[in-house]
Each structure stands twice: as C-alpha cells, then as structure tokens.
Short mmCIF file of C-alpha atoms in Angstrom, two decimals:
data_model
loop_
_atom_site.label_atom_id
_atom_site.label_comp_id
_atom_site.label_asym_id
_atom_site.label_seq_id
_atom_site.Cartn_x
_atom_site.Cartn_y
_atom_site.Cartn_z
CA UNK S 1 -31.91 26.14 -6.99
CA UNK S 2 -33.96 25.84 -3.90
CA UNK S 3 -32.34 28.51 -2.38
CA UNK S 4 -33.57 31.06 -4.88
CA UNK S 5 -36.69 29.08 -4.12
CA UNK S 6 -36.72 30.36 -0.78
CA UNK S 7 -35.57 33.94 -1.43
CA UNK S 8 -38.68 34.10 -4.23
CA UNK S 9 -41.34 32.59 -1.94
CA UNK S 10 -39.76 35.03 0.69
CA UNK S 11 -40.39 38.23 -1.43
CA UNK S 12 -44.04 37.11 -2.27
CA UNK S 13 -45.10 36.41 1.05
CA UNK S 14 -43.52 39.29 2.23
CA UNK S 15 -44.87 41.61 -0.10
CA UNK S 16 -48.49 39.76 0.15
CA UNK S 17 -48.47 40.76 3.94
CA UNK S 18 -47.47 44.23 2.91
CA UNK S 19 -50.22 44.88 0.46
CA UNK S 20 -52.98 42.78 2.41
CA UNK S 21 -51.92 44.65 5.95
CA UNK S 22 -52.43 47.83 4.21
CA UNK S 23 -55.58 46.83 2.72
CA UNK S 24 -57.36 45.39 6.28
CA UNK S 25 -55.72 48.97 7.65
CA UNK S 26 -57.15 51.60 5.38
CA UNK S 27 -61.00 49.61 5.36
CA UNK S 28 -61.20 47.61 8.78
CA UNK S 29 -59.29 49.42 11.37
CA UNK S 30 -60.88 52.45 13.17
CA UNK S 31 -58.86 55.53 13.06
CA UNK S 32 -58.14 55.59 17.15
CA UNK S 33 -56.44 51.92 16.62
CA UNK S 34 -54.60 52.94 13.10
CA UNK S 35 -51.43 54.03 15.59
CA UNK S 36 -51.32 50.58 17.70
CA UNK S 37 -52.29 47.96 14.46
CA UNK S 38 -48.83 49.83 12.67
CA UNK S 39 -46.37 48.69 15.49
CA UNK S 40 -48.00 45.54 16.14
CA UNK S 41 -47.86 45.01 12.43
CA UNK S 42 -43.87 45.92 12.43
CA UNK S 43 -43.48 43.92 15.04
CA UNK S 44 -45.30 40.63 14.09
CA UNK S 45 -43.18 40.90 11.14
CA UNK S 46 -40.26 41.09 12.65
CA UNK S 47 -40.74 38.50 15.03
CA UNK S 48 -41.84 35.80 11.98
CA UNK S 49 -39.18 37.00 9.73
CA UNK S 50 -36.62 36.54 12.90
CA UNK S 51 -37.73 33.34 13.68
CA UNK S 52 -37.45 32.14 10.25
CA UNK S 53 -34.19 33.45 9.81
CA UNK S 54 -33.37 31.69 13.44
CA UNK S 55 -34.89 28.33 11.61
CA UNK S 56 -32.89 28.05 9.23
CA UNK S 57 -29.87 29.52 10.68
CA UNK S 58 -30.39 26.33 13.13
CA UNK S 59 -30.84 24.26 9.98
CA UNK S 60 -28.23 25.18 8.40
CA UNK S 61 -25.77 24.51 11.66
CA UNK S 62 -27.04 20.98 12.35
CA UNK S 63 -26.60 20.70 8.11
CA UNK S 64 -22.59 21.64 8.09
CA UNK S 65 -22.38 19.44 11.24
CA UNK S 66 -23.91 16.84 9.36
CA UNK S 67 -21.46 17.09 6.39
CA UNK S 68 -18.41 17.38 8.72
CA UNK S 69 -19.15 14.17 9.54
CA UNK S 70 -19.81 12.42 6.46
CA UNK S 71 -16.84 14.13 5.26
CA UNK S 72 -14.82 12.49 8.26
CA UNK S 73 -16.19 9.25 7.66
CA UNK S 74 -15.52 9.41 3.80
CA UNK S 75 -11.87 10.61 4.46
CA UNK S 76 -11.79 8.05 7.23
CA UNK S 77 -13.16 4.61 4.94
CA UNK S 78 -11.36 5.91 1.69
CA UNK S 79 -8.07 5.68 4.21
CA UNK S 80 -8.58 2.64 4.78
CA UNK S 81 -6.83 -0.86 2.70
CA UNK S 82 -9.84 -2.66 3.24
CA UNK S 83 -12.84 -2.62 1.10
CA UNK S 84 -16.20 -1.00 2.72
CA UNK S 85 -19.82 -0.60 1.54
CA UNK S 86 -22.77 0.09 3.10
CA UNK S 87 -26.23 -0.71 1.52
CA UNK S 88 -29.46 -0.22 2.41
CA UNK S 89 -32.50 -3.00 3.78
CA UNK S 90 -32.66 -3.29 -0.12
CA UNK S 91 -29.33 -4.18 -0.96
CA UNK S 92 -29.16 -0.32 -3.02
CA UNK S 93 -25.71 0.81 -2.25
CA UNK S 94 -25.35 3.63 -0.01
CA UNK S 95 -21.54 4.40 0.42
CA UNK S 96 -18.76 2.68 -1.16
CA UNK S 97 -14.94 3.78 -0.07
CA UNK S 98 -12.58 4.76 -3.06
CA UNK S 99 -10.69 0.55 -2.91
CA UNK S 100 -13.63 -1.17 -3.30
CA UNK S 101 -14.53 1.10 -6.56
CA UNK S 102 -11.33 0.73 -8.09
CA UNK S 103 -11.70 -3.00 -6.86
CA UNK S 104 -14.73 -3.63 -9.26
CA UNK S 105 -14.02 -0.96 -11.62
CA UNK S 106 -16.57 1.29 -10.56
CA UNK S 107 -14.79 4.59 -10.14
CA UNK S 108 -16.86 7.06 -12.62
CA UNK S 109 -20.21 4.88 -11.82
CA UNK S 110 -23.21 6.77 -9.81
CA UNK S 111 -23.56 3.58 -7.92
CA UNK S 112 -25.95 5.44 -5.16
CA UNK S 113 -29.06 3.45 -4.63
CA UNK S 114 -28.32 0.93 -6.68
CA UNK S 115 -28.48 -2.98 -6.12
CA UNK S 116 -25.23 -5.01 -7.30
CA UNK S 117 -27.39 -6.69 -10.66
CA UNK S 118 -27.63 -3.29 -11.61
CA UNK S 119 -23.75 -2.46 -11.53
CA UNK S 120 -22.77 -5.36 -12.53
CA UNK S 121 -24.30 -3.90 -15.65
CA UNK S 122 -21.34 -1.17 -15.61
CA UNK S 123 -18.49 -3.71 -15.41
CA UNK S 124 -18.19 -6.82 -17.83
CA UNK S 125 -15.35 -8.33 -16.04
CA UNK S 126 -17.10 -8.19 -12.66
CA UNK S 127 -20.45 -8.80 -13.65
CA UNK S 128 -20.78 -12.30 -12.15
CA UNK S 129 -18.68 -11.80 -9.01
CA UNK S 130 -21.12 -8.47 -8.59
CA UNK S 131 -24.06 -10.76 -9.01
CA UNK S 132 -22.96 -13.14 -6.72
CA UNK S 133 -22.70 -10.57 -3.80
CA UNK S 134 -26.07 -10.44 -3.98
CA UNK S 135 -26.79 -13.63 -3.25
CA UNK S 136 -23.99 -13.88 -0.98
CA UNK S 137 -26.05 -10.93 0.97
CA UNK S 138 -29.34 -12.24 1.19
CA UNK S 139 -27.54 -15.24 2.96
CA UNK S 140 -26.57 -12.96 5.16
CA UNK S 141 -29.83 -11.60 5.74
CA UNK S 142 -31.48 -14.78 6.20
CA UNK S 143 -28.60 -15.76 8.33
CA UNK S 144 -29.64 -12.47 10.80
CA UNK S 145 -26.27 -12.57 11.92
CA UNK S 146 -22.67 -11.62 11.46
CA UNK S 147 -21.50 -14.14 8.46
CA UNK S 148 -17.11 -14.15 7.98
CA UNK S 149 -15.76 -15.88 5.01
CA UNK S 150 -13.10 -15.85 2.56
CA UNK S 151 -13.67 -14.98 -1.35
CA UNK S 152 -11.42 -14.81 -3.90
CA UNK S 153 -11.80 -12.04 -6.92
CA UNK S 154 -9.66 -12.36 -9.58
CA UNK S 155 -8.15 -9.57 -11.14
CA UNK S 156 -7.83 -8.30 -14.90
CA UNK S 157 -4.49 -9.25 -14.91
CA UNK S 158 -4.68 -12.57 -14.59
CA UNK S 159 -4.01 -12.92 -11.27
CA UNK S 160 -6.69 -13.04 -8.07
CA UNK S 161 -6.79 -11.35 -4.70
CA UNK S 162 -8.16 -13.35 -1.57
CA UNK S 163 -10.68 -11.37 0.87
CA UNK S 164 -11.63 -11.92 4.24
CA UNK S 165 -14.92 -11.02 4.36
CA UNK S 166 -17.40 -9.64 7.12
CA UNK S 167 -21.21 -8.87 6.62
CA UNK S 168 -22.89 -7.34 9.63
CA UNK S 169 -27.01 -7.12 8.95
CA UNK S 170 -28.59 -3.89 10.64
CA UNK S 171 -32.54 -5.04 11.60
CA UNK S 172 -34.77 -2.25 12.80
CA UNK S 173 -36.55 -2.69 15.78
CA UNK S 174 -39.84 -4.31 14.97
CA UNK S 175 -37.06 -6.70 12.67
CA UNK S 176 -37.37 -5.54 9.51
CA UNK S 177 -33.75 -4.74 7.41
CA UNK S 178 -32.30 -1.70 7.99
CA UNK S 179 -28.50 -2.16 6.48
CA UNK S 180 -25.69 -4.04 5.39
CA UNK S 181 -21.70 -2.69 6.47
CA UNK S 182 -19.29 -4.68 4.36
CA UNK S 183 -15.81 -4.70 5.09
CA UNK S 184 -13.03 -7.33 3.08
CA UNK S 185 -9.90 -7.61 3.83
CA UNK S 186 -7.53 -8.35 1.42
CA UNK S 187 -5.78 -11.19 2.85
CA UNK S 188 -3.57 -12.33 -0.45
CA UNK S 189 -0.11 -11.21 1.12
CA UNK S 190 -1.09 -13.68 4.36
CA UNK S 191 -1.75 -16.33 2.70
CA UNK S 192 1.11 -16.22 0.31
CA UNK S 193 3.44 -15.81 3.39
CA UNK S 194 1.77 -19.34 5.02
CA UNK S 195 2.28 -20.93 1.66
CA UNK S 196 6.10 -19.64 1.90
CA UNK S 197 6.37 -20.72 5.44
CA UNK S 198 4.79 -24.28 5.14
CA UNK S 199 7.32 -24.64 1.38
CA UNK S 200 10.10 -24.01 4.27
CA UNK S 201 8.70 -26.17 6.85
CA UNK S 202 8.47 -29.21 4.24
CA UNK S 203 11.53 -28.17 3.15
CA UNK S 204 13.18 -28.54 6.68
CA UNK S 205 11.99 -31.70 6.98
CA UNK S 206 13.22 -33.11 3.65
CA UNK S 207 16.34 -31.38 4.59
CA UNK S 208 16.67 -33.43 8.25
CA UNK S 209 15.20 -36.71 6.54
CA UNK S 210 18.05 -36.20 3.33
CA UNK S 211 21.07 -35.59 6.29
CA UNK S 212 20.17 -38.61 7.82
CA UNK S 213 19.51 -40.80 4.76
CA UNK S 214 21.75 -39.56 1.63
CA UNK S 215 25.35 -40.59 2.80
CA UNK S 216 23.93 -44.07 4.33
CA UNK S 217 22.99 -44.46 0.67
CA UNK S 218 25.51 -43.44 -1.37
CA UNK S 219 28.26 -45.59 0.88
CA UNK S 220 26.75 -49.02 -0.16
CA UNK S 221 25.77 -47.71 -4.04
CA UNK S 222 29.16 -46.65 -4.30
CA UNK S 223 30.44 -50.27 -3.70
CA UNK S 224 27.44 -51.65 -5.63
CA UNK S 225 28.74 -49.54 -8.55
CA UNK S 226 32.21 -50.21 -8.72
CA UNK S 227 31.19 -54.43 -8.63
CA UNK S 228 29.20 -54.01 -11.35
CA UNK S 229 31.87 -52.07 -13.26
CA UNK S 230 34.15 -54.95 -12.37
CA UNK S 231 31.75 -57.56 -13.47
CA UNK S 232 30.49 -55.84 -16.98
CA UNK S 233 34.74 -55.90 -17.65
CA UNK S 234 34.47 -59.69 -17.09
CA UNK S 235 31.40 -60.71 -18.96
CA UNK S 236 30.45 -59.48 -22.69
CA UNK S 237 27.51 -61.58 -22.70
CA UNK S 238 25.24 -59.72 -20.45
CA UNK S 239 26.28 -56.19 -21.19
CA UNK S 240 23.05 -54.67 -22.10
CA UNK S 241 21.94 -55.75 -18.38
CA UNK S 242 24.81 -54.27 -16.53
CA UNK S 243 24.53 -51.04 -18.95
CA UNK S 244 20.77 -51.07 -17.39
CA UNK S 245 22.13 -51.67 -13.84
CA UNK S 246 24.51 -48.77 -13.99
CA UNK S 247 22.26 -46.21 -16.08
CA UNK S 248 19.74 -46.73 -12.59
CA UNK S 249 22.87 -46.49 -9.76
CA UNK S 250 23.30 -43.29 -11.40
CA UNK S 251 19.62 -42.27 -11.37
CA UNK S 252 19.50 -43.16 -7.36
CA UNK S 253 23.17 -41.04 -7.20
CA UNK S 254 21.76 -38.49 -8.83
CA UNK S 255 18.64 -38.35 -6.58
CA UNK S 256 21.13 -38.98 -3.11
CA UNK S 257 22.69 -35.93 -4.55
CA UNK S 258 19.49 -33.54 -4.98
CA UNK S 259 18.69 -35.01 -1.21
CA UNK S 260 22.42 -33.63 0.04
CA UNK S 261 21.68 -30.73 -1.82
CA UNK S 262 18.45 -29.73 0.96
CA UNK S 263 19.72 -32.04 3.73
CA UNK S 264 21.45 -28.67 4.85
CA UNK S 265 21.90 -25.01 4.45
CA UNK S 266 24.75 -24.31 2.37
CA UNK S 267 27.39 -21.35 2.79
CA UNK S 268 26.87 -19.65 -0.82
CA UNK S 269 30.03 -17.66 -1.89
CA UNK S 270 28.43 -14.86 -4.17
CA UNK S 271 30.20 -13.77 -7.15
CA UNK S 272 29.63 -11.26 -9.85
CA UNK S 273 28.93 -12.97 -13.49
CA UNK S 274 27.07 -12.07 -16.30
CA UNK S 275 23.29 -14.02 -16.67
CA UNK S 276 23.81 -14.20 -20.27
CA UNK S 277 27.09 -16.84 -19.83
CA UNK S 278 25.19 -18.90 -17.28
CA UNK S 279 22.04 -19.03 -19.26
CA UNK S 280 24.01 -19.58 -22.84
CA UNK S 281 25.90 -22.20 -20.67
CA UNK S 282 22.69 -24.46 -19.79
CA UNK S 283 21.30 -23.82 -23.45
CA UNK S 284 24.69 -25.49 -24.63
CA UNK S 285 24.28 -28.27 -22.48
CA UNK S 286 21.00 -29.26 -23.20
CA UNK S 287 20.74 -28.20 -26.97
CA UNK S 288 21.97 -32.34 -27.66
CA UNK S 289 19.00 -33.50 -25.83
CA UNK S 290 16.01 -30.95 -27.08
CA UNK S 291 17.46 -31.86 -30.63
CA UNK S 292 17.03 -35.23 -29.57
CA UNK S 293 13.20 -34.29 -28.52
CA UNK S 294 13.24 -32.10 -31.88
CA UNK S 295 12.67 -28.82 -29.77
CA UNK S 296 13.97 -25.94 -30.38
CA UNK S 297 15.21 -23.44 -27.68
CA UNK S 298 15.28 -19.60 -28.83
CA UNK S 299 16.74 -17.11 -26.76
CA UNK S 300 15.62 -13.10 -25.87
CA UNK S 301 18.53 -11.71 -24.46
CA UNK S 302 19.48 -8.16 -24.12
CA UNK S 303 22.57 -7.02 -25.76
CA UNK S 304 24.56 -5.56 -23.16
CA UNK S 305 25.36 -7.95 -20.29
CA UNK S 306 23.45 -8.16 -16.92
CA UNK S 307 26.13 -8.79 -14.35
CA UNK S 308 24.37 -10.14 -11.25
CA UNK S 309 25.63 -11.48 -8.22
CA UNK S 310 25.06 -15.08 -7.28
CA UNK S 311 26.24 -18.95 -7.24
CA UNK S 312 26.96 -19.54 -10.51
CA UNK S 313 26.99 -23.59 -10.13
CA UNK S 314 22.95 -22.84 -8.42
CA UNK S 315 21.93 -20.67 -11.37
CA UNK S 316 23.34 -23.59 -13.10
CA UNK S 317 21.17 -26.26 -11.48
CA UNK S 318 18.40 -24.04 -11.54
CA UNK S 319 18.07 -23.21 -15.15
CA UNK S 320 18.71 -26.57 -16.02
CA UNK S 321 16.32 -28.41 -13.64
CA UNK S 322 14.18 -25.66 -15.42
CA UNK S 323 14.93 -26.06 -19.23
CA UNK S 324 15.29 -30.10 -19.02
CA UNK S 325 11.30 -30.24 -17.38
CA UNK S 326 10.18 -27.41 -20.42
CA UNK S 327 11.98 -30.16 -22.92
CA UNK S 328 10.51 -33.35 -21.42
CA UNK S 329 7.09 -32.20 -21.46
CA UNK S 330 7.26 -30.42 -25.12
CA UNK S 331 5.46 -31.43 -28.24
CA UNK S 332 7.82 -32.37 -30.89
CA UNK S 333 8.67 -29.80 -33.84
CA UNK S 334 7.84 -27.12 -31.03
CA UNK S 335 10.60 -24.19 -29.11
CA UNK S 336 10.86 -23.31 -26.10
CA UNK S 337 11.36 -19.40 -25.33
CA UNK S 338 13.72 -17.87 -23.15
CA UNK S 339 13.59 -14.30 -22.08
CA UNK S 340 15.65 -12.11 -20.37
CA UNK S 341 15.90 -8.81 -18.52
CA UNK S 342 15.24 -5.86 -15.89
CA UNK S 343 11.77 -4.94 -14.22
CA UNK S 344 10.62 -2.25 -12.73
CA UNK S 345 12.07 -2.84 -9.70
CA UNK S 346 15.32 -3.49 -11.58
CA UNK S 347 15.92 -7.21 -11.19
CA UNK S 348 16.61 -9.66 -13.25
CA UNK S 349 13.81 -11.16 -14.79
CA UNK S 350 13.88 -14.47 -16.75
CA UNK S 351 10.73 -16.27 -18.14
CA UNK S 352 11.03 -19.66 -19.51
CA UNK S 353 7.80 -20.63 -21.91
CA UNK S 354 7.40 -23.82 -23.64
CA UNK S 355 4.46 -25.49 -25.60
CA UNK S 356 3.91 -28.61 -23.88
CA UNK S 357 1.47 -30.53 -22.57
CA UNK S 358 1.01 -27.84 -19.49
CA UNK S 359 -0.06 -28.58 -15.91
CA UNK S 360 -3.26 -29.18 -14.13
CA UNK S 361 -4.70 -26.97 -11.84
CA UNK S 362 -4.41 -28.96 -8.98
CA UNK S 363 -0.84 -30.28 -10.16
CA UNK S 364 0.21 -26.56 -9.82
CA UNK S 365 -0.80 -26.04 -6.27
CA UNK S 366 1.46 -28.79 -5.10
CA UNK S 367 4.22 -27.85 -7.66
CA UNK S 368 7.70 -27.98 -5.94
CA UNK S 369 6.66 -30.30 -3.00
CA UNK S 370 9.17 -32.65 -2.45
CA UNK S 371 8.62 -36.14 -3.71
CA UNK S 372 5.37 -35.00 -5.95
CA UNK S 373 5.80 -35.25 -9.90
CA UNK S 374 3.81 -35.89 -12.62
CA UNK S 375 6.44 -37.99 -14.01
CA UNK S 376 6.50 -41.88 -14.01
CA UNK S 377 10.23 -42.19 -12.64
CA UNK S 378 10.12 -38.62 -11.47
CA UNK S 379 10.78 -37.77 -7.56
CA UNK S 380 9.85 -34.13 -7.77
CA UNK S 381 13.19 -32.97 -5.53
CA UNK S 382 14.08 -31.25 -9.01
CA UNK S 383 11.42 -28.16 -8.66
CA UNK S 384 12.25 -28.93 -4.57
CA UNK S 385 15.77 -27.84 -5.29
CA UNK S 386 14.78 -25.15 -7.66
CA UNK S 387 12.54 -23.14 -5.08
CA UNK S 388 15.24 -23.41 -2.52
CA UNK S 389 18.04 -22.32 -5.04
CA UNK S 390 15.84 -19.32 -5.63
CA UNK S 391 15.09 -18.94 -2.22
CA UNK S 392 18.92 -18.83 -0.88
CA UNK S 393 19.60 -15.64 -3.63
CA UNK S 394 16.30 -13.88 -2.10
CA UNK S 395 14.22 -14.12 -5.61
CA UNK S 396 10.77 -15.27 -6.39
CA UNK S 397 9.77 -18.37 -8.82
CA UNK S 398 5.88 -18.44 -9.90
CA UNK S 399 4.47 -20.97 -12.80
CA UNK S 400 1.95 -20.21 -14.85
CA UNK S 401 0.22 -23.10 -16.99
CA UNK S 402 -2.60 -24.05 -18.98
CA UNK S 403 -3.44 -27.83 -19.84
CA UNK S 404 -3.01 -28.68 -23.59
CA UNK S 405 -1.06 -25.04 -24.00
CA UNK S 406 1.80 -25.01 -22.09
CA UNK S 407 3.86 -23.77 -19.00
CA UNK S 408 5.63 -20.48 -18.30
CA UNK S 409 8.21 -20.41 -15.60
CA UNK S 410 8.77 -16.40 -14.43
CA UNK S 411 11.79 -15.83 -12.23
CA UNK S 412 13.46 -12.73 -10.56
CA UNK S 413 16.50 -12.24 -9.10
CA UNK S 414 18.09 -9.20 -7.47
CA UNK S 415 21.11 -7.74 -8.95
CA UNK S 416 22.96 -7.78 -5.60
CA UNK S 417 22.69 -9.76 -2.40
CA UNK S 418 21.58 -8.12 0.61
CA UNK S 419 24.91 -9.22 2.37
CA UNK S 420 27.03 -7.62 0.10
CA UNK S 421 25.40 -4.80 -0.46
CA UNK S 422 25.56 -3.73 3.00
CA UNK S 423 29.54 -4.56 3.48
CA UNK S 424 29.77 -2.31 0.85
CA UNK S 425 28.05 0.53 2.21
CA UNK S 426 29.11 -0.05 5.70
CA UNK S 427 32.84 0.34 4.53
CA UNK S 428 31.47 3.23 1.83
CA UNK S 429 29.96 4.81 5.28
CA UNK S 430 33.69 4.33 7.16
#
C-alpha cells in the first residue's frame, strides 16, 4: 500500500513540474534563454528524480539488512530450549521466541505491544502465572539490576516445569526504562536428577548402616525366638503374651530383613516371565487380607501376556510392598485398581489406584526416605526397598495423591535389561 503511495505521489509531482515548467517557459522566459531553461530543466529533473531513486535505493539496503538480522535473531532465539522475551520500558512485549509461546499457550496470539494482564486475557490456564510476571518485573525494575530466581509453572497436564530465571533491566541514559530480556531455563530434568542422586546417596548410607547392623541383630533375635518358643511349649497360662512376644520378633525380623535387603547391591539374575503371573501372584496373596479390610482389588490386564525380563522374587516384593500400603490406607467397602500395559515407549506400565485416605503434600516429597512413614509402627524401609527394586531393573516409580481422595502409584519397566540386550546383539553382531 505505501508503495503505490509513492509511485502515485511520484506521477503527480512529476507531472505538476511538467505542466508548471511549461507554463513559467511559454510566459516568463525570454526567447534568447528558452534554449538554456530546457536543459537546465532536463537536467534538474534528472538530478532530483536520481537522487530520490538513490534515497531510497539506500533505504531500501539498510531495510533488507535490517530484516536479515531480525530474521537471524528470530531463527537464532526460536533455536533455542530456553524461553526468551523481550519487552519494552512498559512491560508491552516486543519479541517472544516460539518455547515460551507454546509455554503459555500463546502461539496464534498477536502478543506485540502488549503487557502480560492483557495476555493473560488470551490464556485461562496461565492467566495468574501471566499476571504475576508482571509483578515479578516491576521488582526487577525497582531492583535496577540483574534479578536470578527459580519459578515453577505448572503444566496442563498436571504436572509442573521448574525455570531458572534471569531478568536483565535496560535503563536509558538519563535512567529512564528502556527494556526487559527474559531468558528461563527450564531446569526440571536437573533437579529431578539431584533428587535421584541424593534418593541414592541416602540410600548408600542406609545400605552401609543395614551391613553393619542387620546380622548383629538377627543373631541374638534368633536365640530370643527360639526361648520363647521353648517357653510358650512349657506354660499354657501366659500364651496370649508369648503369642504377642513372637508376633513383634517377627516384625523386627522382618524389618532386619528389608535392612539386608539395601545393606548391599545384589547380583540380580534376570529371567523372562510373564507380568500377568507375578501380578495375579501378589493379588492371590493378599486377596485374604483386603477381604479382611473389605477392599476389593480389580484387575486391567491385557489379554495376551507381557513377557518382561526381571527378578521375579523383586517384582514380587515390589508389588506387594505396593498393594499391602493401597489396602492399609483404604476406606472400607472401597477397590483398589490395577492396570496394566505398554506405553509409547513400549514398556511396561502398571498403575496401582486406590481410594484411601491419600497423602499430604509434604508427606509426598519425602515419600520413600528411609525410616519416614506415616504409619504408627511403620519404618518406611517398605517404599525404601520399593524405589531401589525399581531402580536395580532401570524403571521409574512416581506417586500421585490427593488428601481425602486417594493415591495412584504409576510404574514402568522396560521389557528387556540393558545387559541382556546387548549380549544378545553382540553375539547377533558375531
């Protein structure tokens, strides 16, 4: 549009100095100067019209070099992982890469020049965390310098990612705002790999603390055991005591034997099985005792079985320690819900979902630290042993829970073990 502008506003001026030359030549200009006004007239006119056409040819140079490098910068901050935005000594958005638009849902939103109250109008879900920025900004800003921090932003999935996030103010030289450059990392990855590494550093030292503890128990219980065996044989009057006595030897034998269990690593022999036997296995086991709760436990299995490899006696434990805790903490004349199958990364995935009384917030951060339960007699070296079961078959184990609700337990497993799959294609290689 503005170049026709230009070409229009050409053609009139040009053809105004046409008619008006002609005009001031045929009534002003003496006939012995007629010959010299012409070609200064030609020439005048091309000199203007040449140094317009030099004008813009200039503009239009330092215009494409312009672009080439907003286009390098946009190609360059959409490349990147990281979220970026620029914004003005207003807080109106200027540039925004291609993440941080898909980030807060903002990918078909003219966000140019506008503050974040005013997208936050565009996206329901991020509304508040948009609004927030805001203020987080004008902090910034009355800060005056570079501010680092970390903010989480949860997701529409249910889950969150964790940012590290750096605001650099721009001031003009008399100090007034000139910009904002924003630039979060997403962090979440990190910080799940710390959590992993200080699980296994606790883990360690429950595992050096069990070696040096669990058999200097279970020496003396077992002699403690086998006297009170001897004297409950003797004495019928005080059976229900000894009964008592040897229901809690058992309870600290059971416990030496979750310590053993992380005092050290353990040489798994993998086998192939199918995850429908162990899991049908576990739910046999403990059907007498959810009866006994008056739960019910349903099962979701495909019909075709999913032979994984593993430690069958681990998957065992696991699903056990698993099931018993979803059974304990279940309202009565409620069922528990297992569920089985392949993701899309094709491993196994089992969730375990019960309607119990759920876990706190703060519970669940600490969930699976050794010797922290929510249970009176409870020693929390049950979910300990879980997470490392999972942990020796290279799987993941997340909880999910919600107070008053209930708990869901999501597992995945890989069909084979990293081990064994390699033997197998070294000698498939041979």
């Amino acid at each position: 549009m503005k170049k026709t502008k230009l070409v229009i506003l050409y053609l009139i001026t040009s053809l105004i100095w046409l008619y008006a030359s002609n005009y001031i030549l045929t009534h002003y200009i003496p006939l012995a100067l007629v010959n010299y006004f012409e070609r200064g007239k030609e020439i005048f006119y091309i000199l203007v019209t040449g140094g317009i056409f030099y004008f813009f040819i200039l503009k239009k140079e330092e215009l494409d070099t312009t672009k080439e490098q907003e286009r390098r910068l946009s190609t360059l901050i959409n490349s990147m992982v990281d979220f970026v935005n620029f914004k003005d000594g207003e807080g109106r958005w200027i540039q925004a890469n291609d993440f941080g638009l898909q980030l807060f849902q903002l990918e078909n939103v003219d966000y140019l020049g506008k503050k974040d109250s005013e997208l936050a109008e565009y996206t329901e879900f991020y509304s508040d965390a948009l609004k927030y920025c805001e203020v987080s900004d004008e902090e910034t800003w009355e800060n005056g310098t570079v501010t680092r921090c970390e903010e989480v932003v949860p997701l529409p999935n249910g889950t969150s990612k964790i940012f590290d996030t750096i605001k650099v103010p721009l001031f003009h030289d008399d100090g007034s705002r000139e910009g904002l450059v924003i630039i979060g990392r997403d962090i979440t990855t990190l910080r799940q790999t710390e959590e992993r590494l200080n699980r296994t550093e606790k883990l360690s030292v429950v595992g050096e603390l069990s070696a040096s503890v669990a058999h200097e128990i279970r020496n003396p219980l077992t002699s403690l055991k086998g006297f009170v065996q001897l004297l409950q044989m003797e004495d019928d009057k005080h059976q229900d005591y000894y009964q008592i006595m040897l229901d809690e030897l058992n309870r600290i034998n059971h416990i030496v034997g979750e310590l053993l269990l992380l005092a050290k690593p353990q040489h798994l022999k993998y086998t192939e099985i199918s995850i429908q036997k162990i899991l049908k296995d576990v739910i046999s086991l403990l059907a007498v005792e959810a009866t006994l709760y008056n739960v019910q436990i349903e099962s979701h299995f495909p019909k075709e079985d999913i032979i994984i490899e593993c430690e069958p006696n681990q998957l065992k434990q696991l699903f056990i320690n698993l099931i018993k805790n979803s059974i304990e903490a279940s309202k009565s004349d409620s069922k528990i819900s297992i569920y089985l199958g392949l993701n899309e990364e094709h491993q196994v995935a089992i969730t375990v979902k019960d309607q119990g009384c759920g876990i706190s917030k703060e519970l669940l951060q600490k969930i699976g630290e050794p010797f922290y339960s929510s249970k009176e007699k409870g020693t929390g070296l049950g979910l300990t042993v879980s997470y490392k079961i999972v942990q020796s078959h290279k799987g993941a184990i997340n909880f999910d829970s919600e107070k008053g609700i209930g708990t869901t337990v999501n597992i995945t497993l890989p069909l084979e073990q990293a081990s064994s799959a390699d033997i197998r294609h070294s000698k498939a290689t041979v």
